[in-house]
Amino acid sequence: MSEAVKTSSLTGAVSPTIPVLVCALAIFLLSGMDAAMKSLVIAVGVYNTVLWRSMVATLVAGAAWSAGPRSKPTLPVLGLHALRAAIVGIVLLSFFWGLARLPLAEAIGLSFVAPLFALFLAALLLGERIRRQAVWASLAGIAGVAIILAGQFGQAGHSQDALLGTAAVLASTVFYAYNLILSRQQALLAKPIEIMLFQNLCLAIILGLAAPWLAVALPRDLWLPLVGVALLSLSGQFLMSWAYARAEAQYLIPTEYSAFIWAIALGWFFFGEEVAWTTLAGACLIVAGCLIAARANPKLAEPIEAAV
């Protein structure tokens, strides 16, 4: 396929400048959402934060879906929405549980390992060939994780809680890698607004099954931050989808790793977190591995914020 044909398949202009700026804005919004989520998780726990966020997001996405042209999804598509919602639920619960126990920058840096897992899952589930770049990318990512873990063990006051948080974030990346595979299938069958609505609706229903035992009413002063979290999440997802529809992934992927910079700034400003040199070095190796992975399969080389 010629470059001219590839460009015409996108719905925007040839220049990627505007989509790159939009993608960078989306990453900033999603980074702010992560910081706000950490505060909420510390206040009321990860289950209640994710439960109430999914309910608010369902109302917002439902209003947007009702206002525009829409079609009812078929049963197979609903099944795919429900399956992905279950996987996203595991991703969110494990990631934000770990985030409450780790510095923001460290959790975000570890989450970047997800695309490397996605490359191997694509080979396992979709029959794609594992290329040499994927092997080198994985080695770089593993080295980055090892450096971050070594930094934790090297601290005089390292805690078991931080190590459990690290394990939770890494577990979330494995499920997120499968989520990436599902999101590609989902994008072929439904529009972004429909995906946002039914994903959050199904997640709210799944989490709601445990509500009689785990749910608590949110304090009045937390409702505004919760609504803000939902709006930041939906806005970030929408802007990222808009950008990926108008520019090739090779232009957009590097901007997505600006999330680590925002995590350093937000973690310092809101939580007084200092970033160890091991976190910086490890995150750089992980990002390098992801950029190598992007050359092997650009569609799967996206960080964790892109689809949750």
mmCIF file of C-alpha atoms in Angstrom:
data_model
loop_
_atom_site.group_PDB
_atom_site.id
_atom_site.type_symbol
_atom_site.label_atom_id
_atom_site.label_comp_id
_atom_site.label_asym_id
_atom_site.label_seq_id
_atom_site.Cartn_x
_atom_site.Cartn_y
_atom_site.Cartn_z
ATOM 1 C CA MET A 1 0.000 0.000 0.000
ATOM 2 C CA SER A 2 1.402 3.391 -0.957
ATOM 3 C CA GLU A 3 1.924 6.193 1.556
ATOM 4 C CA ALA A 4 -0.732 8.240 -0.233
ATOM 5 C CA VAL A 5 -3.306 5.518 0.312
ATOM 6 C CA LYS A 6 -2.316 5.176 3.973
ATOM 7 C CA THR A 7 -2.710 8.895 4.516
ATOM 8 C CA SER A 8 -6.088 8.984 2.857
ATOM 9 C CA SER A 9 -7.320 6.261 5.180
ATOM 10 C CA LEU A 10 -6.953 8.652 8.082
ATOM 11 C CA THR A 11 -9.732 11.152 8.607
ATOM 12 C CA GLY A 12 -7.592 14.220 9.230
ATOM 13 C CA ALA A 13 -4.837 16.277 7.671
ATOM 14 C CA VAL A 14 -1.490 14.943 6.457
ATOM 15 C CA SER A 15 0.449 16.904 9.091
ATOM 16 C CA PRO A 16 0.499 15.085 12.449
ATOM 17 C CA THR A 17 1.138 18.273 14.459
ATOM 18 C CA ILE A 18 -2.419 18.808 15.699
ATOM 19 C CA PRO A 19 -3.058 15.111 16.546
ATOM 20 C CA VAL A 20 0.274 15.021 18.423
ATOM 21 C CA LEU A 21 -0.726 18.077 20.479
ATOM 22 C CA VAL A 22 -4.174 16.587 21.129
ATOM 23 C CA CYS A 23 -2.614 13.291 22.230
ATOM 24 C CA ALA A 24 -0.243 15.171 24.555
ATOM 25 C CA LEU A 25 -3.235 16.984 26.071
ATOM 26 C CA ALA A 26 -5.008 13.640 26.535
ATOM 27 C CA ILE A 27 -1.987 12.259 28.391
ATOM 28 C CA PHE A 28 -1.931 15.318 30.647
ATOM 29 C CA LEU A 29 -5.636 14.871 31.491
ATOM 30 C CA LEU A 30 -5.203 11.161 32.175
ATOM 31 C CA SER A 31 -2.154 11.855 34.362
ATOM 32 C CA GLY A 32 -4.254 14.276 36.383
ATOM 33 C CA MET A 33 -6.898 11.571 36.638
ATOM 34 C CA ASP A 34 -4.303 9.164 38.062
ATOM 35 C CA ALA A 35 -3.294 11.685 40.735
ATOM 36 C CA ALA A 36 -6.937 12.333 41.673
ATOM 37 C CA MET A 37 -7.658 8.598 41.753
ATOM 38 C CA LYS A 38 -4.756 8.054 44.138
ATOM 39 C CA SER A 39 -6.257 10.587 46.550
ATOM 40 C CA LEU A 40 -9.683 8.946 46.342
ATOM 41 C CA VAL A 41 -8.284 5.437 46.787
ATOM 42 C CA ILE A 42 -6.404 6.550 49.902
ATOM 43 C CA ALA A 43 -9.639 8.106 51.236
ATOM 44 C CA VAL A 44 -12.259 5.397 50.524
ATOM 45 C CA GLY A 45 -10.422 2.387 49.097
ATOM 46 C CA VAL A 46 -9.954 1.113 45.570
ATOM 47 C CA TYR A 47 -13.252 -0.816 45.288
ATOM 48 C CA ASN A 48 -15.510 2.126 46.156
ATOM 49 C CA THR A 49 -13.475 4.556 44.058
ATOM 50 C CA VAL A 50 -13.704 2.382 40.936
ATOM 51 C CA LEU A 51 -17.360 1.479 41.589
ATOM 52 C CA TRP A 52 -18.550 5.078 41.932
ATOM 53 C CA ARG A 53 -16.317 6.279 39.099
ATOM 54 C CA SER A 54 -17.781 3.696 36.750
ATOM 55 C CA MET A 55 -21.319 4.761 37.705
ATOM 56 C CA VAL A 56 -20.611 8.454 37.112
ATOM 57 C CA ALA A 57 -18.816 7.656 33.847
ATOM 58 C CA THR A 58 -21.813 5.578 32.732
ATOM 59 C CA LEU A 59 -24.154 8.534 33.272
ATOM 60 C CA VAL A 60 -21.866 10.952 31.401
ATOM 61 C CA ALA A 61 -21.184 8.555 28.517
ATOM 62 C CA GLY A 62 -24.865 7.591 28.394
ATOM 63 C CA ALA A 63 -25.885 11.222 27.976
ATOM 64 C CA ALA A 64 -23.365 11.672 25.144
ATOM 65 C CA TRP A 65 -24.500 8.425 23.481
ATOM 66 C CA SER A 66 -28.175 9.397 23.719
ATOM 67 C CA ALA A 67 -27.555 12.851 22.264
ATOM 68 C CA GLY A 68 -26.039 11.620 18.996
ATOM 69 C CA PRO A 69 -26.743 9.003 16.335
ATOM 70 C CA ARG A 70 -26.647 5.567 17.892
ATOM 71 C CA SER A 71 -27.397 1.922 17.226
ATOM 72 C CA LYS A 72 -28.027 -0.846 19.713
ATOM 73 C CA PRO A 73 -25.158 -3.343 19.952
ATOM 74 C CA THR A 74 -25.858 -6.966 19.055
ATOM 75 C CA LEU A 75 -25.551 -9.723 21.644
ATOM 76 C CA PRO A 76 -22.046 -10.798 20.481
ATOM 77 C CA VAL A 77 -20.860 -7.189 20.700
ATOM 78 C CA LEU A 78 -22.435 -6.836 24.152
ATOM 79 C CA GLY A 79 -20.576 -9.973 25.169
ATOM 80 C CA LEU A 80 -17.315 -8.415 24.013
ATOM 81 C CA HIS A 81 -18.132 -5.222 25.956
ATOM 82 C CA ALA A 82 -18.803 -7.307 29.075
ATOM 83 C CA LEU A 83 -15.621 -9.365 28.684
ATOM 84 C CA ARG A 84 -13.479 -6.283 28.258
ATOM 85 C CA ALA A 85 -15.238 -4.600 31.200
ATOM 86 C CA ALA A 86 -14.302 -7.561 33.419
ATOM 87 C CA ILE A 87 -10.668 -7.344 32.301
ATOM 88 C CA VAL A 88 -10.629 -3.556 32.736
ATOM 89 C CA GLY A 89 -12.071 -4.048 36.222
ATOM 90 C CA ILE A 90 -9.139 -6.259 37.171
ATOM 91 C CA VAL A 91 -6.730 -3.744 35.618
ATOM 92 C CA LEU A 92 -8.214 -0.788 37.500
ATOM 93 C CA LEU A 93 -8.523 -2.526 40.868
ATOM 94 C CA SER A 94 -4.971 -3.894 40.802
ATOM 95 C CA PHE A 95 -3.385 -0.779 39.292
ATOM 96 C CA PHE A 96 -4.990 1.744 41.630
ATOM 97 C CA TRP A 97 -4.510 -0.530 44.653
ATOM 98 C CA GLY A 98 -0.799 -0.535 43.818
ATOM 99 C CA LEU A 99 -0.831 3.190 43.037
ATOM 100 C CA ALA A 100 -2.002 3.961 46.574
ATOM 101 C CA ARG A 101 1.121 2.206 47.887
ATOM 102 C CA LEU A 102 3.733 3.552 45.473
ATOM 103 C CA PRO A 103 5.006 6.942 44.365
ATOM 104 C CA LEU A 104 2.999 8.124 41.366
ATOM 105 C CA ALA A 105 6.018 8.215 39.033
ATOM 106 C CA GLU A 106 7.102 4.702 40.010
ATOM 107 C CA ALA A 107 3.657 3.215 39.365
ATOM 108 C CA ILE A 108 3.350 4.949 35.989
ATOM 109 C CA GLY A 109 6.856 3.862 35.017
ATOM 110 C CA LEU A 110 6.088 0.237 35.835
ATOM 111 C CA SER A 111 2.796 0.398 33.939
ATOM 112 C CA PHE A 112 4.668 1.089 30.695
ATOM 113 C CA VAL A 113 5.644 -2.599 30.611
ATOM 114 C CA ALA A 114 2.141 -3.430 29.329
ATOM 115 C CA PRO A 115 2.911 -3.059 25.592
ATOM 116 C CA LEU A 116 5.729 -5.580 25.914
ATOM 117 C CA PHE A 117 3.329 -8.170 27.312
ATOM 118 C CA ALA A 118 0.898 -7.261 24.531
ATOM 119 C CA LEU A 119 3.426 -8.168 21.851
ATOM 120 C CA PHE A 120 3.710 -11.716 23.149
ATOM 121 C CA LEU A 121 -0.020 -12.070 23.724
ATOM 122 C CA ALA A 122 -0.582 -10.960 20.125
ATOM 123 C CA ALA A 123 1.706 -13.766 19.039
ATOM 124 C CA LEU A 124 -0.099 -16.257 21.294
ATOM 125 C CA LEU A 125 -3.702 -15.201 20.605
ATOM 126 C CA LEU A 126 -3.527 -13.662 17.137
ATOM 127 C CA GLY A 127 -0.780 -15.786 15.617
ATOM 128 C CA GLU A 128 1.548 -12.853 14.992
ATOM 129 C CA ARG A 129 5.249 -13.588 14.561
ATOM 130 C CA ILE A 130 7.521 -12.500 17.397
ATOM 131 C CA ARG A 131 10.201 -10.338 15.818
ATOM 132 C CA ARG A 132 13.719 -9.680 16.973
ATOM 133 C CA GLN A 133 12.706 -6.171 18.065
ATOM 134 C CA ALA A 134 10.184 -7.658 20.498
ATOM 135 C CA VAL A 135 12.877 -9.746 22.176
ATOM 136 C CA TRP A 136 15.197 -6.741 22.616
ATOM 137 C CA ALA A 137 12.257 -4.632 23.792
ATOM 138 C CA SER A 138 11.366 -7.208 26.425
ATOM 139 C CA LEU A 139 14.934 -7.443 27.673
ATOM 140 C CA ALA A 140 15.067 -3.664 28.062
ATOM 141 C CA GLY A 141 11.729 -3.659 29.894
ATOM 142 C CA ILE A 142 12.765 -6.471 32.239
ATOM 143 C CA ALA A 143 16.012 -4.646 33.012
ATOM 144 C CA GLY A 144 14.039 -1.473 33.781
ATOM 145 C CA VAL A 145 11.711 -3.288 36.179
ATOM 146 C CA ALA A 146 14.717 -4.949 37.856
ATOM 147 C CA ILE A 147 16.382 -1.559 38.429
ATOM 148 C CA ILE A 148 13.211 -0.118 39.972
ATOM 149 C CA LEU A 149 12.878 -3.159 42.253
ATOM 150 C CA ALA A 150 16.559 -2.935 43.187
ATOM 151 C CA GLY A 151 15.958 0.665 44.177
ATOM 152 C CA GLN A 152 13.153 -0.429 46.493
ATOM 153 C CA PHE A 153 15.281 -3.105 48.153
ATOM 154 C CA GLY A 154 18.171 -0.662 48.431
ATOM 155 C CA GLN A 155 16.173 1.770 50.544
ATOM 156 C CA ALA A 156 16.783 1.489 54.265
ATOM 157 C CA GLY A 157 13.084 1.737 55.005
ATOM 158 C CA HIS A 158 11.611 -0.245 52.138
ATOM 159 C CA SER A 159 8.283 -1.747 53.119
ATOM 160 C CA GLN A 160 6.421 -4.922 52.264
ATOM 161 C CA ASP A 161 3.477 -2.700 51.337
ATOM 162 C CA ALA A 162 5.523 -1.068 48.550
ATOM 163 C CA LEU A 163 6.608 -4.444 47.217
ATOM 164 C CA LEU A 164 2.992 -5.643 47.197
ATOM 165 C CA GLY A 165 2.046 -2.446 45.394
ATOM 166 C CA THR A 166 4.707 -3.144 42.775
ATOM 167 C CA ALA A 167 3.382 -6.680 42.308
ATOM 168 C CA ALA A 168 -0.158 -5.328 41.910
ATOM 169 C CA VAL A 169 0.892 -2.797 39.241
ATOM 170 C CA LEU A 170 2.830 -5.449 37.320
ATOM 171 C CA ALA A 171 -0.157 -7.822 37.528
ATOM 172 C CA SER A 172 -2.378 -5.068 36.149
ATOM 173 C CA THR A 173 -0.068 -4.688 33.145
ATOM 174 C CA VAL A 174 -0.487 -8.361 32.234
ATOM 175 C CA PHE A 175 -4.284 -8.037 32.196
ATOM 176 C CA TYR A 176 -3.999 -4.708 30.419
ATOM 177 C CA ALA A 177 -2.009 -6.376 27.661
ATOM 178 C CA TYR A 178 -4.968 -8.713 27.069
ATOM 179 C CA ASN A 179 -7.225 -5.666 27.263
ATOM 180 C CA LEU A 180 -5.274 -4.166 24.350
ATOM 181 C CA ILE A 181 -6.013 -7.237 22.246
ATOM 182 C CA LEU A 182 -9.717 -6.959 23.095
ATOM 183 C CA SER A 183 -9.779 -3.234 22.390
ATOM 184 C CA ARG A 184 -8.589 -3.837 18.824
ATOM 185 C CA GLN A 185 -11.465 -6.268 18.274
ATOM 186 C CA GLN A 186 -13.885 -3.855 19.943
ATOM 187 C CA ALA A 187 -12.812 -0.893 17.786
ATOM 188 C CA LEU A 188 -13.818 -2.813 14.653
ATOM 189 C CA LEU A 189 -17.367 -3.353 15.940
ATOM 190 C CA ALA A 190 -18.341 -0.209 17.868
ATOM 191 C CA LYS A 191 -17.760 3.528 18.020
ATOM 192 C CA PRO A 192 -15.806 5.155 20.885
ATOM 193 C CA ILE A 193 -18.877 6.610 22.648
ATOM 194 C CA GLU A 194 -20.628 3.228 22.577
ATOM 195 C CA ILE A 195 -17.500 1.530 23.922
ATOM 196 C CA MET A 196 -17.183 4.056 26.758
ATOM 197 C CA LEU A 197 -20.849 3.673 27.703
ATOM 198 C CA PHE A 198 -21.170 -0.094 27.696
ATOM 199 C CA GLN A 199 -17.716 -0.709 29.120
ATOM 200 C CA ASN A 200 -18.469 1.487 32.143
ATOM 201 C CA LEU A 201 -22.025 0.137 32.419
ATOM 202 C CA CYS A 202 -20.864 -3.481 32.411
ATOM 203 C CA LEU A 203 -18.087 -2.643 34.885
ATOM 204 C CA ALA A 204 -20.579 -0.946 37.214
ATOM 205 C CA ILE A 205 -22.842 -4.018 37.053
ATOM 206 C CA ILE A 206 -19.969 -6.432 37.726
ATOM 207 C CA LEU A 207 -18.637 -4.423 40.667
ATOM 208 C CA GLY A 208 -22.173 -3.809 41.899
ATOM 209 C CA LEU A 209 -22.591 -7.530 42.604
ATOM 210 C CA ALA A 210 -20.348 -7.070 45.651
ATOM 211 C CA ALA A 211 -21.942 -3.782 46.695
ATOM 212 C CA PRO A 212 -24.081 -5.221 49.541
ATOM 213 C CA TRP A 213 -20.875 -6.231 51.319
ATOM 214 C CA LEU A 214 -18.248 -3.724 50.171
ATOM 215 C CA ALA A 215 -19.924 -0.507 49.015
ATOM 216 C CA VAL A 216 -20.023 2.552 51.254
ATOM 217 C CA ALA A 217 -21.604 5.938 50.667
ATOM 218 C CA LEU A 218 -19.088 8.536 49.557
ATOM 219 C CA PRO A 219 -18.569 11.526 51.847
ATOM 220 C CA ARG A 220 -20.190 14.641 50.383
ATOM 221 C CA ASP A 221 -16.847 16.399 49.863
ATOM 222 C CA LEU A 222 -15.576 13.599 47.592
ATOM 223 C CA TRP A 223 -18.353 13.735 44.997
ATOM 224 C CA LEU A 224 -16.885 16.700 43.144
ATOM 225 C CA PRO A 225 -13.425 15.063 42.851
ATOM 226 C CA LEU A 226 -15.113 11.846 41.706
ATOM 227 C CA VAL A 227 -17.044 13.642 38.963
ATOM 228 C CA GLY A 228 -13.800 15.358 37.987
ATOM 229 C CA VAL A 229 -12.055 11.988 37.740
ATOM 230 C CA ALA A 230 -14.790 10.604 35.479
ATOM 231 C CA LEU A 231 -14.694 13.675 33.219
ATOM 232 C CA LEU A 232 -10.887 13.581 33.007
ATOM 233 C CA SER A 233 -10.978 9.879 32.133
ATOM 234 C CA LEU A 234 -13.642 10.214 29.436
ATOM 235 C CA SER A 235 -12.079 13.365 27.979
ATOM 236 C CA GLY A 236 -8.649 11.751 27.840
ATOM 237 C CA GLN A 237 -9.991 8.616 26.175
ATOM 238 C CA PHE A 238 -11.972 10.631 23.634
ATOM 239 C CA LEU A 239 -9.052 12.915 22.727
ATOM 240 C CA MET A 240 -6.704 9.953 22.385
ATOM 241 C CA SER A 241 -9.153 8.143 20.112
ATOM 242 C CA TRP A 242 -9.496 11.334 18.047
ATOM 243 C CA ALA A 243 -5.726 11.641 17.700
ATOM 244 C CA TYR A 244 -5.194 7.983 16.735
ATOM 245 C CA ALA A 245 -7.845 8.328 14.025
ATOM 246 C CA ARG A 246 -5.919 11.195 12.439
ATOM 247 C CA ALA A 247 -2.226 10.339 12.703
ATOM 248 C CA GLU A 248 -0.098 7.219 12.557
ATOM 249 C CA ALA A 249 0.962 5.604 15.815
ATOM 250 C CA GLN A 250 4.646 6.238 15.098
ATOM 251 C CA TYR A 251 4.038 9.970 15.619
ATOM 252 C CA LEU A 252 1.846 9.628 18.706
ATOM 253 C CA ILE A 253 3.501 6.911 20.784
ATOM 254 C CA PRO A 254 6.500 9.005 21.932
ATOM 255 C CA THR A 255 4.182 11.739 23.273
ATOM 256 C CA GLU A 256 2.338 9.207 25.438
ATOM 257 C CA TYR A 257 5.376 8.622 27.612
ATOM 258 C CA SER A 258 5.193 12.229 28.767
ATOM 259 C CA ALA A 259 2.895 10.683 31.395
ATOM 260 C CA PHE A 260 6.025 9.855 33.385
ATOM 261 C CA ILE A 261 7.031 13.530 33.472
ATOM 262 C CA TRP A 262 3.553 14.554 34.587
ATOM 263 C CA ALA A 263 3.606 11.800 37.231
ATOM 264 C CA ILE A 264 6.849 13.192 38.672
ATOM 265 C CA ALA A 265 5.418 16.723 38.793
ATOM 266 C CA LEU A 266 1.997 15.753 40.171
ATOM 267 C CA GLY A 267 3.446 13.299 42.681
ATOM 268 C CA TRP A 268 5.773 15.977 44.032
ATOM 269 C CA PHE A 269 3.132 18.730 44.070
ATOM 270 C CA PHE A 270 0.229 16.818 45.627
ATOM 271 C CA PHE A 271 1.911 14.078 47.660
ATOM 272 C CA GLY A 272 5.424 15.395 48.325
ATOM 273 C CA GLU A 273 6.945 12.365 46.575
ATOM 274 C CA GLU A 274 10.606 12.356 45.617
ATOM 275 C CA VAL A 275 11.786 10.302 42.646
ATOM 276 C CA ALA A 276 14.765 7.992 43.131
ATOM 277 C CA TRP A 277 17.419 7.753 40.416
ATOM 278 C CA THR A 278 16.619 4.053 40.087
ATOM 279 C CA THR A 279 13.024 4.924 39.154
ATOM 280 C CA LEU A 280 14.267 7.376 36.521
ATOM 281 C CA ALA A 281 16.765 4.892 35.085
ATOM 282 C CA GLY A 282 14.330 1.991 35.137
ATOM 283 C CA ALA A 283 11.557 3.996 33.524
ATOM 284 C CA CYS A 284 13.920 5.160 30.764
ATOM 285 C CA LEU A 285 14.805 1.543 29.968
ATOM 286 C CA ILE A 286 11.139 0.528 29.948
ATOM 287 C CA VAL A 287 10.228 3.421 27.651
ATOM 288 C CA ALA A 288 13.137 2.538 25.364
ATOM 289 C CA GLY A 289 11.830 -1.008 25.204
ATOM 290 C CA CYS A 290 8.345 0.233 24.348
ATOM 291 C CA LEU A 291 9.679 2.441 21.562
ATOM 292 C CA ILE A 292 11.496 -0.582 20.145
ATOM 293 C CA ALA A 293 8.244 -2.523 20.489
ATOM 294 C CA ALA A 294 6.441 0.213 18.574
ATOM 295 C CA ARG A 295 8.550 -0.618 15.543
ATOM 296 C CA ALA A 296 7.537 -4.270 15.833
ATOM 297 C CA ASN A 297 3.810 -3.574 16.222
ATOM 298 C CA PRO A 298 2.757 0.094 16.568
ATOM 299 C CA LYS A 299 -0.906 -0.750 17.241
ATOM 300 C CA LEU A 300 -0.048 -2.531 20.486
ATOM 301 C CA ALA A 301 2.600 -0.156 21.816
ATOM 302 C CA GLU A 302 0.384 2.020 23.976
ATOM 303 C CA PRO A 303 0.685 2.780 27.693
ATOM 304 C CA ILE A 304 -1.874 1.841 30.269
ATOM 305 C CA GLU A 305 -3.847 5.081 30.192
ATOM 306 C CA ALA A 306 -4.931 4.637 26.602
ATOM 307 C CA ALA A 307 -7.826 2.297 27.157
ATOM 308 C CA VAL A 308 -8.899 2.438 30.796
#
